[in-house]
Coordinates of C-alpha atoms in Angstrom, one line a residue:
X1 CA 0.0 -0.2 0.1
X2 CA 1.4 3.3 -1.0
X3 CA 0.8 6.5 0.8
X4 CA -1.4 9.3 -1.7
X5 CA -0.3 12.2 0.0
X6 CA 1.0 13.6 -3.4
X7 CA -2.0 12.6 -5.1
X8 CA -4.5 14.4 -2.3
X9 CA -2.1 17.5 -2.7
X10 CA -2.7 17.4 -6.5
X11 CA -6.3 17.6 -5.5
X12 CA -6.8 20.2 -3.0
X13 CA -4.7 22.1 -5.5
X14 CA -6.9 21.5 -8.6
X15 CA -10.2 22.4 -6.2
X16 CA -8.9 26.0 -5.2
X17 CA -9.5 26.9 -8.9
X18 CA -6.0 29.2 -8.6
X19 CA -3.8 29.6 -11.2
X20 CA -0.3 28.2 -10.8
X21 CA 1.9 25.0 -12.2
X22 CA 2.9 21.6 -11.0
X23 CA 5.8 19.3 -11.9
X24 CA 4.9 15.7 -11.3
X25 CA 7.6 13.6 -11.5
X26 CA 7.7 9.7 -11.6
X27 CA 10.3 7.2 -12.0
X28 CA 10.7 7.4 -15.4
X29 CA 9.5 10.7 -16.4
X30 CA 8.1 14.1 -15.6
X31 CA 6.3 16.8 -17.2
X32 CA 4.9 20.0 -16.2
X33 CA 1.2 21.0 -15.6
X34 CA 0.1 24.4 -16.0
X35 CA -3.9 25.5 -14.6
X36 CA -6.2 28.9 -14.5
X37 CA -9.5 28.4 -13.2
X38 CA -9.5 25.1 -13.5
X39 CA -8.4 24.6 -17.4
X40 CA -5.1 23.6 -18.8
X41 CA -3.2 25.5 -20.6
X42 CA 0.2 24.1 -21.2
X43 CA 1.4 20.4 -20.7
X44 CA 4.9 20.7 -21.3
X45 CA 7.5 17.5 -20.7
X46 CA 5.4 14.6 -22.6
X47 CA 6.5 13.2 -25.9
X48 CA 4.3 15.7 -28.3
X49 CA 5.2 13.4 -31.6
X50 CA 2.6 11.0 -29.6
X51 CA 0.0 13.8 -31.5
X52 CA 0.9 13.2 -34.7
X53 CA 1.2 9.0 -34.7
X54 CA -2.1 9.6 -32.9
X55 CA -3.6 11.7 -35.6
X56 CA -1.9 9.9 -38.6
X57 CA -0.2 13.4 -39.4
X58 CA 3.7 14.8 -39.6
X59 CA 4.3 16.3 -35.8
X60 CA 4.8 19.8 -35.9
X61 CA 7.5 19.3 -32.9
X62 CA 6.1 22.1 -30.4
X63 CA 7.0 21.6 -26.5
X64 CA 3.6 22.3 -25.5
X65 CA 0.9 19.5 -25.7
X66 CA -1.9 22.0 -26.3
X67 CA 0.0 24.3 -28.6
X68 CA 1.0 20.9 -30.7
X69 CA -2.5 20.0 -30.9
X70 CA -3.8 23.9 -31.9
X71 CA -1.0 23.6 -34.7
X72 CA -1.6 20.3 -36.1
X73 CA -5.4 21.6 -36.4
X74 CA -4.3 24.7 -38.5
X75 CA -2.1 23.0 -40.7
X76 CA -2.4 19.3 -41.2
X77 CA -6.5 19.4 -41.6
X78 CA -7.0 18.0 -38.6
X79 CA -10.3 19.2 -37.0
X80 CA -9.8 21.1 -33.9
X81 CA -11.5 18.9 -31.7
X82 CA -10.3 15.6 -33.0
X83 CA -6.5 17.0 -32.2
X84 CA -7.4 18.1 -28.3
X85 CA -9.1 15.0 -27.8
X86 CA -5.8 13.2 -28.4
X87 CA -3.7 15.6 -26.4
X88 CA -6.3 14.5 -23.9
X89 CA -5.6 11.4 -24.6
X90 CA -1.5 11.5 -24.2
X91 CA -2.0 13.5 -21.2
X92 CA -4.1 11.4 -19.8
X93 CA -1.3 8.7 -20.1
X94 CA 1.1 11.1 -18.8
X95 CA -0.8 11.5 -15.5
X96 CA -1.4 7.5 -15.3
X97 CA 2.1 6.7 -14.9
X98 CA 2.4 9.4 -12.4
X99 CA -0.5 8.4 -10.4
X100 CA 0.1 4.2 -10.3
X101 CA 4.3 5.0 -9.9
X102 CA 4.9 4.9 -5.6
X103 CA 8.0 7.3 -6.4
X104 CA 5.7 9.8 -7.6
X105 CA 6.4 13.4 -6.7
X106 CA 4.5 16.6 -6.5
X107 CA 5.7 20.1 -6.5
X108 CA 3.3 23.4 -6.4
X109 CA 4.5 26.7 -7.7
X110 CA 1.4 29.0 -7.2
X111 CA 1.1 32.2 -9.9
X112 CA -1.3 32.8 -13.0
X113 CA 0.3 31.2 -16.0
X114 CA 0.7 33.0 -19.4
X115 CA -2.7 33.4 -21.2
X116 CA -3.0 31.3 -24.6
X117 CA -5.2 31.7 -27.8
X118 CA -7.3 28.8 -28.5
X119 CA -8.9 25.7 -26.7
X120 CA -7.8 24.6 -23.4
X121 CA -8.9 21.4 -21.4
X122 CA -10.5 21.2 -18.1
X123 CA -8.6 18.8 -15.7
X124 CA -11.2 18.0 -13.4
X125 CA -13.3 16.5 -16.7
X126 CA -9.7 15.1 -17.5
X127 CA -9.2 13.1 -14.2
X128 CA -12.8 12.0 -13.7
X129 CA -12.8 9.8 -17.2
X130 CA -9.4 8.8 -16.9
X131 CA -10.1 7.0 -13.4
X132 CA -13.8 5.7 -14.7
X133 CA -12.0 4.2 -17.4
X134 CA -9.9 2.6 -16.0
X135 CA -11.7 -1.1 -15.5
X136 CA -8.6 -2.5 -14.1
X137 CA -8.5 -0.5 -11.0
X138 CA -5.3 0.2 -10.7
X139 CA -5.8 4.3 -10.4
X140 CA -8.2 4.1 -7.8
X141 CA -6.0 2.1 -5.8
X142 CA -3.5 4.2 -6.0
X143 CA -5.9 7.5 -5.2
X144 CA -7.6 5.6 -2.1
X145 CA -5.4 2.4 -0.9
X146 CA -7.6 2.2 2.1
X147 CA -11.1 1.8 1.7
X148 CA -11.5 2.7 5.4
X149 CA -11.0 6.4 5.5
X150 CA -14.4 8.8 5.8
X151 CA -15.2 10.8 3.1
X152 CA -17.0 13.8 3.1
X153 CA -17.9 16.6 0.4
X154 CA -15.6 19.7 -0.2
X155 CA -16.4 23.4 1.4
X156 CA -16.8 24.0 -2.9
X157 CA -18.4 20.9 -3.8
X158 CA -21.1 21.8 -6.0
X159 CA -19.6 24.5 -7.8
X160 CA -16.9 21.6 -8.7
X161 CA -18.7 19.0 -9.2
X162 CA -22.6 20.2 -11.0
X163 CA -20.4 20.9 -13.9
X164 CA -19.5 17.2 -14.8
X165 CA -23.0 16.6 -15.6
X166 CA -22.1 12.9 -14.4
X167 CA -25.2 10.2 -14.6
X168 CA -28.3 10.4 -12.0
X169 CA -27.0 6.7 -10.8
X170 CA -23.3 9.1 -9.8
X171 CA -25.4 11.6 -8.1
X172 CA -27.3 8.7 -6.1
X173 CA -24.0 7.8 -4.8
X174 CA -22.6 11.3 -3.7
X175 CA -25.6 12.0 -2.2
X176 CA -24.9 9.4 0.8
X177 CA -21.5 11.0 1.0
X178 CA -22.3 13.0 4.7
X179 CA -18.8 12.6 6.1
X180 CA -20.0 10.0 8.2
X181 CA -19.2 7.0 6.0
X182 CA -16.2 5.3 5.1
X183 CA -15.3 4.5 1.5
X184 CA -16.1 0.9 1.8
X185 CA -19.4 1.9 3.4
X186 CA -20.2 4.2 0.5
X187 CA -19.8 1.2 -1.6
X188 CA -21.0 -1.5 0.2
X189 CA -24.3 0.2 1.0
X190 CA -24.4 0.7 -3.1
X191 CA -27.0 -0.9 -5.5
X192 CA -24.1 -0.2 -7.8
X193 CA -21.2 -2.4 -8.5
X194 CA -18.7 -1.9 -5.5
X195 CA -15.8 -1.7 -8.3
X196 CA -17.2 1.0 -10.4
X197 CA -18.4 3.4 -6.7
X198 CA -14.8 2.9 -5.7
X199 CA -14.0 4.6 -9.0
X200 CA -16.5 7.3 -8.9
X201 CA -15.5 8.1 -5.5
X202 CA -11.7 7.8 -6.6
X203 CA -12.3 10.5 -9.2
X204 CA -13.8 12.5 -7.3
X205 CA -11.0 12.6 -4.7
X206 CA -8.4 13.3 -7.0
X207 CA -10.2 16.2 -7.6
X208 CA -10.6 17.5 -4.8
X209 CA -14.5 17.4 -5.1
X210 CA -14.1 14.8 -1.8
X211 CA -12.1 14.8 1.1
X212 CA -11.0 11.8 2.5
X213 CA -10.1 11.8 6.4
X214 CA -8.7 8.5 8.4
X215 CA -11.5 7.5 10.5
X216 CA -10.5 7.4 14.3
X217 CA -10.1 4.2 15.5
X218 CA -9.3 3.2 19.7
X219 CA -6.9 1.0 19.9
X220 CA -5.7 -0.8 22.9
X221 CA -7.8 -0.8 26.6
X222 CA -9.7 2.6 27.1
X223 CA -11.4 2.6 30.4
X224 CA -14.6 4.3 29.5
X225 CA -15.9 4.3 33.0
X226 CA -14.0 5.4 36.3
X227 CA -12.6 2.8 38.9
X228 CA -14.0 4.5 41.8
X229 CA -17.7 6.0 41.7
X230 CA -17.8 9.6 41.7
X231 CA -19.8 11.6 44.4
X232 CA -22.8 12.2 43.6
X233 CA -23.5 15.8 43.2
X234 CA -26.1 17.5 45.2
X235 CA -29.2 18.6 43.4
X236 CA -30.3 22.2 43.2
X237 CA -33.9 22.9 42.3
X238 CA -34.0 26.6 40.7
X239 CA -37.0 29.0 41.8
X240 CA -40.2 29.1 39.3
X241 CA -39.5 32.9 39.9
X242 CA -36.3 32.2 37.9
X243 CA -37.2 30.1 35.1
X244 CA -40.0 32.2 34.5
X245 CA -37.5 35.9 34.3
X246 CA -35.3 33.9 32.0
X247 CA -38.3 32.9 29.5
X248 CA -39.3 36.6 29.6
X249 CA -35.8 37.5 28.4
X250 CA -35.2 35.2 25.9
X251 CA -38.6 36.5 23.8
X252 CA -37.1 39.2 24.0
X253 CA -33.8 38.7 22.7
X254 CA -35.8 36.7 19.6
X255 CA -38.1 39.2 18.8
X256 CA -34.7 41.7 18.5
X257 CA -33.1 39.6 16.6
X258 CA -36.0 39.2 14.3
X259 CA -36.4 42.7 14.5
X260 CA -32.4 43.5 13.3
X261 CA -33.0 40.7 10.6
X262 CA -36.0 42.4 8.6
X263 CA -33.9 45.9 8.8
X264 CA -31.1 44.4 7.5
X265 CA -33.2 42.8 4.9
X266 CA -34.4 46.2 4.1
X267 CA -30.8 47.6 3.9
X268 CA -29.3 44.9 2.0
X269 CA -32.1 45.4 -0.5
X270 CA -31.8 49.1 -0.4
X271 CA -27.7 48.6 -1.3
X272 CA -28.5 46.0 -3.8
X273 CA -28.7 48.1 -6.9
X274 CA -26.6 46.3 -9.7
X275 CA -26.3 43.4 -8.3
X276 CA -27.1 39.7 -9.6
X277 CA -30.5 38.2 -8.8
X278 CA -32.5 35.0 -9.4
X279 CA -35.3 33.0 -8.4
X280 CA -34.9 30.0 -6.1
X281 CA -37.7 27.7 -7.8
X282 CA -36.6 24.7 -5.2
X283 CA -34.4 23.7 -2.5
X284 CA -33.6 20.9 -0.1
X285 CA -31.3 19.8 2.6
X286 CA -31.6 15.9 2.5
X287 CA -29.4 13.5 -0.1
X288 CA -32.2 13.3 -1.6
X289 CA -32.6 17.0 -2.3
X290 CA -29.1 17.0 -3.7
X291 CA -30.2 14.3 -6.1
X292 CA -33.3 16.4 -7.7
X293 CA -31.5 19.4 -7.4
X294 CA -28.7 17.9 -9.9
X295 CA -30.8 15.9 -12.3
X296 CA -33.1 19.1 -13.0
X297 CA -30.0 21.0 -13.2
X298 CA -28.9 18.6 -15.9
X299 CA -32.2 18.6 -17.9
X300 CA -32.2 22.5 -18.3
X301 CA -28.3 23.2 -18.2
X302 CA -29.1 26.4 -20.0
X303 CA -31.9 28.1 -17.8
X304 CA -31.2 26.1 -14.6
X305 CA -28.1 26.0 -11.8
X306 CA -27.8 24.9 -8.5
X307 CA -26.3 26.9 -5.7
X308 CA -24.8 25.6 -2.1
X309 CA -26.7 27.3 0.5
X310 CA -24.8 26.5 4.0
X311 CA -28.0 27.5 6.7
X312 CA -25.1 26.7 9.6
X313 CA -26.6 23.8 10.7
X314 CA -23.9 21.1 9.2
X315 CA -24.3 19.5 6.1
X316 CA -25.3 22.6 2.9
X317 CA -28.7 22.5 1.6
X318 CA -28.9 22.9 -1.5
X319 CA -31.0 25.4 -3.8
X320 CA -32.2 25.6 -7.9
X321 CA -31.9 28.8 -9.1
X322 CA -33.6 30.2 -12.8
X323 CA -33.0 33.7 -14.2
X324 CA -30.9 36.9 -13.9
X325 CA -31.7 40.3 -12.9
X326 CA -30.6 43.3 -11.7
X327 CA -33.1 43.8 -9.1
X328 CA -34.8 42.5 -6.7
X329 CA -38.1 43.6 -8.3
X330 CA -37.1 42.3 -11.5
X331 CA -36.6 39.6 -10.1
X332 CA -40.0 38.7 -8.0
X333 CA -41.9 40.2 -10.9
X334 CA -41.2 37.2 -13.4
X335 CA -42.4 34.6 -10.8
X336 CA -45.4 34.2 -13.3
X337 CA -42.9 32.9 -16.0
X338 CA -40.9 30.2 -14.2
X339 CA -41.9 26.7 -16.6
X340 CA -44.1 24.8 -14.1
X341 CA -42.0 21.2 -15.2
X342 CA -39.0 22.9 -13.8
X343 CA -40.5 24.2 -10.9
X344 CA -40.4 22.2 -7.1
X345 CA -43.7 20.6 -6.1
X346 CA -45.3 22.6 -3.6
X347 CA -42.5 25.0 -3.8
X348 CA -43.0 29.2 -4.2
X349 CA -40.5 30.6 -5.6
X350 CA -38.7 33.6 -3.9
X351 CA -35.7 36.4 -5.2
X352 CA -32.5 36.0 -4.0
X353 CA -28.7 37.6 -4.4
X354 CA -26.7 35.8 -6.1
X355 CA -22.7 36.5 -5.3
X356 CA -19.6 36.0 -7.6
X357 CA -19.4 32.8 -9.5
X358 CA -22.9 32.5 -8.4
X359 CA -24.3 34.7 -10.3
X360 CA -22.8 33.5 -13.8
X361 CA -25.3 32.5 -16.5
X362 CA -25.2 28.6 -16.5
X363 CA -22.0 27.0 -18.1
X364 CA -22.4 25.3 -21.5
X365 CA -21.5 21.6 -21.4
X366 CA -19.0 20.5 -22.9
X367 CA -15.5 19.3 -21.6

């Protein structure tokens, strides 16, 4: 069993979606990977002549794998889609060699890479596809050598997982990950093939979408009770008047909080000019809710997008949002335009302000 430390480090780096470069070294080679916002911009160190062999044309001898693909597409009468697909396959072959080699090393350097013209490749799609397609299980075993490890969703789970647009079966499996079950337990309880489940979990771990944490095991003899009985503490009874006073104070505090919240909402509304607003048309906090929200977003990728809602009560809830509006008033005025088949059964649509990437329109599917 080999330590997957470097693999988990790679996953955490990918999940941050920051610009930077990583040097991946193994016993027989190395390559340098440069990313920006989850997209591969440069791959240097792999044999780019393999692209010509796969595409049946003369190589262009570029050092960067993606630039080689773009050059072949421009000069060798090869479609850009075909050239980039071949580049992804060559890259996946290099990644596989690094993942399964126990002597692998990783060095990450932060910093935004240079801009590039032309198409790029999603690192998350590439890695998940690599792990899922490896039916030997060798790659999954390198990522998860010990299945008795707790799995939890990363803080940016929904932002990272939803764009993959995996199957409903995958959504069902992922919905069962609560941070309280090991990879082995998730696989054993699933009605799907165990090896397939393990490959899915491994693919989500190597991309930082799921975070592993060793399960706490108690070893040796532990005294759960003291040897000597503890002296019985004297019982004190609170006067009834104290209890009544405490209840009155609690009511006052709750009323004050409600008043401040209402005032805060009004202030935010007034200062929100120019912000991005949308309508929440479905929501839930249970595993089956996550599965339903992801399924609807997959059915209507151009109209719906899932957004995590952390209510401070443990695992996040999941909102399904529709539309994009400049103001709350504009969003509320469009409630009647929500297609009935998209709206949650019995759910009353309401406006919500979105920030950052949440406010961006749904992404077009693609790798």
